[in-house]
Every structure is written in C-alpha cells, then in structure tokens.
Short mmCIF file of C-alpha atoms in Angstrom, two decimals:
data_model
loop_
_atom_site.label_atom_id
_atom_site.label_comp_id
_atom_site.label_asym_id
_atom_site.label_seq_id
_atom_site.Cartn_x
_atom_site.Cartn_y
_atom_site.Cartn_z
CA UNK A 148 -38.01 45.14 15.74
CA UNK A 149 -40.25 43.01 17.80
CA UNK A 150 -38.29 40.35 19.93
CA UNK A 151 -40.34 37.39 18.73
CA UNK A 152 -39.26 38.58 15.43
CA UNK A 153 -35.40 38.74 16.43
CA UNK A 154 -35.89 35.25 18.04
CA UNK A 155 -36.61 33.76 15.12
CA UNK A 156 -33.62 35.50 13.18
CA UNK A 157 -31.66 33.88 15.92
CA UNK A 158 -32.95 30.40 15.44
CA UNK A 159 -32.63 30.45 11.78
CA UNK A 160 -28.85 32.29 12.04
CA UNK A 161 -28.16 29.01 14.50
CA UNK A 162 -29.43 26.40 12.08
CA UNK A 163 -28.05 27.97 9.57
CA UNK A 164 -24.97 27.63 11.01
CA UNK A 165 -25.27 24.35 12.15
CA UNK A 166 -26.09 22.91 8.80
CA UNK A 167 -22.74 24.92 7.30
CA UNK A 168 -21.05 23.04 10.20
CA UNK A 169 -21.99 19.61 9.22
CA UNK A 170 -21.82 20.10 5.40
CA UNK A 171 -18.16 21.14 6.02
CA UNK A 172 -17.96 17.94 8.15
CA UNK A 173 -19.12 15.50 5.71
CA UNK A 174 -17.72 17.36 2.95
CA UNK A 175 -13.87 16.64 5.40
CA UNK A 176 -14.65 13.25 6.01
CA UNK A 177 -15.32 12.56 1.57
CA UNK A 178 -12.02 14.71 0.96
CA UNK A 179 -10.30 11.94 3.35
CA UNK A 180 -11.70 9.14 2.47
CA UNK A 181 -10.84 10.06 -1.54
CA UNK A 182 -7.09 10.29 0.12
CA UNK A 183 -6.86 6.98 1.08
CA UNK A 184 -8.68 5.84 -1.93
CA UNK A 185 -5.83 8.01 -4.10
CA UNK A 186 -3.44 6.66 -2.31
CA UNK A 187 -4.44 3.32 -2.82
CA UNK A 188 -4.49 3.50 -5.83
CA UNK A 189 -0.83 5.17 -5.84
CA UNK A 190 0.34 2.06 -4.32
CA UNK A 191 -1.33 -0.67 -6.92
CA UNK A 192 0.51 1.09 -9.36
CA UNK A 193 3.65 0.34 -7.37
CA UNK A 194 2.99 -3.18 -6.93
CA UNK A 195 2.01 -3.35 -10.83
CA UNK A 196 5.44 -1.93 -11.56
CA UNK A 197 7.16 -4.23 -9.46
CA UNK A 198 5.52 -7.44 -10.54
CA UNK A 199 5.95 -5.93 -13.96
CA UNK A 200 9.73 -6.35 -13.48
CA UNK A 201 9.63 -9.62 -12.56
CA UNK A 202 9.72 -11.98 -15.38
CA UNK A 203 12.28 -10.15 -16.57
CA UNK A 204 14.31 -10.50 -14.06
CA UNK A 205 13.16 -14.09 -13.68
CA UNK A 206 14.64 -14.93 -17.00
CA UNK A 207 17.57 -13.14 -16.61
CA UNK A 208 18.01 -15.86 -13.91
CA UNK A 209 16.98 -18.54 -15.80
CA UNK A 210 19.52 -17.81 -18.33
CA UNK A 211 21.88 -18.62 -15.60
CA UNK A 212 20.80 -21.05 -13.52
CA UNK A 213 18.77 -24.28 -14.33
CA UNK A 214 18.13 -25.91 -11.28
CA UNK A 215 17.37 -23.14 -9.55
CA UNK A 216 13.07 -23.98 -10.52
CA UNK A 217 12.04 -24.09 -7.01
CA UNK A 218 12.16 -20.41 -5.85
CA UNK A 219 11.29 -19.17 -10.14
CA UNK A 220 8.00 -21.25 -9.31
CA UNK A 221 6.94 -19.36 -6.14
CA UNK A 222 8.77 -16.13 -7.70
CA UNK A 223 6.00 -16.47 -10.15
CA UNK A 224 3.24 -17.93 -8.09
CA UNK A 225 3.87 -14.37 -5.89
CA UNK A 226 3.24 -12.35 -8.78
CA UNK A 227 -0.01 -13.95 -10.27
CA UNK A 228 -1.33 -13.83 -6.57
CA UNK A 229 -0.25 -10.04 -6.32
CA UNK A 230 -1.77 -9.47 -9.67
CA UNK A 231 -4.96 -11.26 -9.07
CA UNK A 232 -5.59 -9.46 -5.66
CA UNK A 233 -8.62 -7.47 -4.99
CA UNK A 234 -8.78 -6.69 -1.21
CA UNK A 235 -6.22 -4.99 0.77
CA UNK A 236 -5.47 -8.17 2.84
CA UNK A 237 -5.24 -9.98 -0.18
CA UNK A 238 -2.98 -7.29 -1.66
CA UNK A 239 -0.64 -7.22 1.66
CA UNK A 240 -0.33 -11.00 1.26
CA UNK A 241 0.40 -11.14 -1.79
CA UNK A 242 2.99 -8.42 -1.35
CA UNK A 243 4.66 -10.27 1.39
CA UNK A 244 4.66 -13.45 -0.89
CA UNK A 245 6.46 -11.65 -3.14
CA UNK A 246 9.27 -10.38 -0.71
CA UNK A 247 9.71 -13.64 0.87
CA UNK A 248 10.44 -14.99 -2.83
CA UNK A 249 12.09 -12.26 -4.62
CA UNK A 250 14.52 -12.72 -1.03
CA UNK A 251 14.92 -16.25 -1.82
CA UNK A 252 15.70 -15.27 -5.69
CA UNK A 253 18.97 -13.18 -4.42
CA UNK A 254 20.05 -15.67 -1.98
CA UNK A 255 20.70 -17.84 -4.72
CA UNK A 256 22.19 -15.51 -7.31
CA UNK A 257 25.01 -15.23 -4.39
CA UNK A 258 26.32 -18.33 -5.57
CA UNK A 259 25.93 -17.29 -9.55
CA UNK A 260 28.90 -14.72 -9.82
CA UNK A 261 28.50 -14.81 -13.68
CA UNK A 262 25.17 -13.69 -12.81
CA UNK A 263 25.69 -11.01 -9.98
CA UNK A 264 28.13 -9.61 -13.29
CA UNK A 265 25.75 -9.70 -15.85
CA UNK A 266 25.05 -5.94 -17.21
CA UNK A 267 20.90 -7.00 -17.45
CA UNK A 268 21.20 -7.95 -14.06
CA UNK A 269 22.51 -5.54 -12.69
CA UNK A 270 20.13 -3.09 -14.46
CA UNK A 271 16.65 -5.30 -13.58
CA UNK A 272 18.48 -4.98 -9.98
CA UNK A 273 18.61 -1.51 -9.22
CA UNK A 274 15.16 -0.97 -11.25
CA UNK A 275 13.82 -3.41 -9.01
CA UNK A 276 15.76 -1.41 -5.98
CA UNK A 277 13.75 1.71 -6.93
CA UNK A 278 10.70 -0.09 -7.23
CA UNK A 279 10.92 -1.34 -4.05
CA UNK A 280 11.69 2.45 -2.48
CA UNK A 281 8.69 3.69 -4.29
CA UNK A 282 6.44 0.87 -3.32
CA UNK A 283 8.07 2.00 0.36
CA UNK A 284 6.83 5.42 -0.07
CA UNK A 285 3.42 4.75 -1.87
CA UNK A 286 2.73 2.15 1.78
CA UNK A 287 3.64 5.15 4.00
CA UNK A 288 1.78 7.34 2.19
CA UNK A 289 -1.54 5.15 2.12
CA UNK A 290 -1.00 4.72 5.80
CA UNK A 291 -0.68 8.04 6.27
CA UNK A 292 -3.91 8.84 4.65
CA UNK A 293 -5.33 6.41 6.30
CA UNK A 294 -4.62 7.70 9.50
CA UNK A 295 -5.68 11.19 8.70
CA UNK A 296 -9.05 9.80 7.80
CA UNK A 297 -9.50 7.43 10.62
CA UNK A 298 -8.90 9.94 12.86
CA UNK A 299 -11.54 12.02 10.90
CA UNK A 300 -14.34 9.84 11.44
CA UNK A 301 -13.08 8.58 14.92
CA UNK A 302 -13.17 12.34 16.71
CA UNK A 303 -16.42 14.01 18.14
CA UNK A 304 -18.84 15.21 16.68
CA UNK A 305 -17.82 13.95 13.31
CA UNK A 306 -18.23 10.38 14.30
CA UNK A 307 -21.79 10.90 14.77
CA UNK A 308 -21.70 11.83 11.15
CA UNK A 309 -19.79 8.69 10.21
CA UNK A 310 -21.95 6.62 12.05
CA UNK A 311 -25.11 8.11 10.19
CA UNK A 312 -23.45 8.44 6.73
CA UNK A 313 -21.65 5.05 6.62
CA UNK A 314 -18.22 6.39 7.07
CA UNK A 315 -16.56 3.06 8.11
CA UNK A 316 -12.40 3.03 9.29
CA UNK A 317 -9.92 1.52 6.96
CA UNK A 318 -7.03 -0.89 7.82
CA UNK A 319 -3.48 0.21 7.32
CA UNK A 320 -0.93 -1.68 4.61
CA UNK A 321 1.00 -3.44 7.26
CA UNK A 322 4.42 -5.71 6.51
CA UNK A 323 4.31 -8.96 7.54
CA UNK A 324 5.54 -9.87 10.57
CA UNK A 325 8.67 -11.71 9.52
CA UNK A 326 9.78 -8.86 8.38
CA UNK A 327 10.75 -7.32 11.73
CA UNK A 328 13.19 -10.37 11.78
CA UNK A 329 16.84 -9.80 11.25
CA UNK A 330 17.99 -11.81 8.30
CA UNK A 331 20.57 -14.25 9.03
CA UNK A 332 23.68 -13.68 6.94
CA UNK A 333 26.25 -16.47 6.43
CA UNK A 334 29.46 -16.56 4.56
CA UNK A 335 30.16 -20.32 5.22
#
C-alpha cells in the first residue's frame, strides 16, 4: 500500500473514532438527564399521594375538633399550593408548606386523645407515615440523579458537549432550612 493511502485510512479510523466518542457522550449525558427527569417525576407522584391523603385526614380532624380552623386552613392552603406547583422551587416550597402544617396538625391532636384513639386516625396516620418515607426516598433518589448528571455535564470533555448542546445543571430537592432545627418538645 502506498503511505499516502495508509494516511488517509488513519485519519478516517481517527475521526471515526472521534465521532463514536462523542455520540456515546451525548448519547450519556440524554440517558442522565432522562434520570433526573424519571425521577422527578417519581417524586410528583409522591407528593400527589401525600396531598391525596390529606383531606382525609383533615376531616378526620374536623370530626374532632372545631376550633381547631386555623392550622385546617393552612393544612389546606399547603396542599392547593403543592398541587398547583409547576417548578421545582415552587414544588420544594410547597412541600415545606406542607410539613410545617401537617406538624402543626399533630401538635394539636396531642391534646385530642379521643382523636389520637380513633381507628381512621390511626390508619390515615401511618398511611401518611409511609407516604412521607416514600416521598423521603423518591427526594434522595432525584438528588441522586441529579448528581450523577451534573457531574456528567460538569467533567471534561463532556462539558464542551453540554455547553454546545444546551445541557444545562439542575438544582437538587433541598428541605427547608428549618428543618435542620430540633423540634422543641414540651409536656407542660
């Protein structure tokens, strides 16, 4: 063979690889951004269940207690705003909303016993306890797919890829910051 001919099978053998390279990058960097996106998605339905749940166990208060309208009112002020969010940040909001009221909620069935004893209680209480772990696991798993992607389109060379192809990072479901705080228990 003549060398300018093996030259050229060299070029084309490096190109070729080259473009194998970066289809298998972009190809990575779709496969983990339709993680997070699954993931995402894993969690709304979480949420959904859990505001789902609510008025249920809403009522079941209200059956007992009927001064109590206060923390019902931003019980179901959380949920609308959970179910009407659309953005992450407007979802983790929402979602903290929630918390801070559904914590409010069992604060005051501690001074219903009738109500702590009620069999539907009870029942809407551990669903909502297993909601909770679930929405738990669905936020660690988002993050974690979120990680795996940022980290994707943060590392060399693919970030040159991101940058071209509009590969942008996504934020992490975070708790709210009162949440680190340690509640304050009193049996006054």
């Amino acid at each position: 063979m003549k060398k300018s001919t093996m030259v050229i099978i060299g070029v084309v053998a490096v190109l070729v690889i080259l473009v194998l390279a970066l289809i298998g990058s972009y190809n990575g960097m779709v496969t983990k951004r339709e993680n997070v996106d699954t993931q995402l998605s894993n969690l709304d339905v979480m949420l959904q269940r859990r505001a789902d749940l609510i008025p249920n166990l809403v009522n079941t208060v209200k059956g007992y207690t009927s001064h109590e309208t206060e923390v019902i009112d931003k019980i179901t002020e959380a949920r609308e705003n959970l179910l009407n969010a659309n953005t992450l940040e407007e979802k983790q909001n929402a979602n903290n909303e929630l918390t801070s009221a559904i914590d409010a909620l069992m604060v005051v069935v501690e001074n219903y016993p009738d109500l702590k004893a009620s069999e539907n209680f009870i029942q809407l209480s551990d669903e909502l306890a297993g909601t909770e772990n679930r929405v738990s696991t669905a936020r660690r798993d988002y993050n974690n797919a979120v990680q795996e992607y940022n980290l994707k389109i943060k590392r060399f060379p693919n970030n040159i890829l991101a940058g071209i192809f509009g590969f942008e990072t996504v934020s992490y479901f975070e708790a709210d910051e009162s949440s680190q705080d340690v509640p304050d228990v009193n049996f006054d």
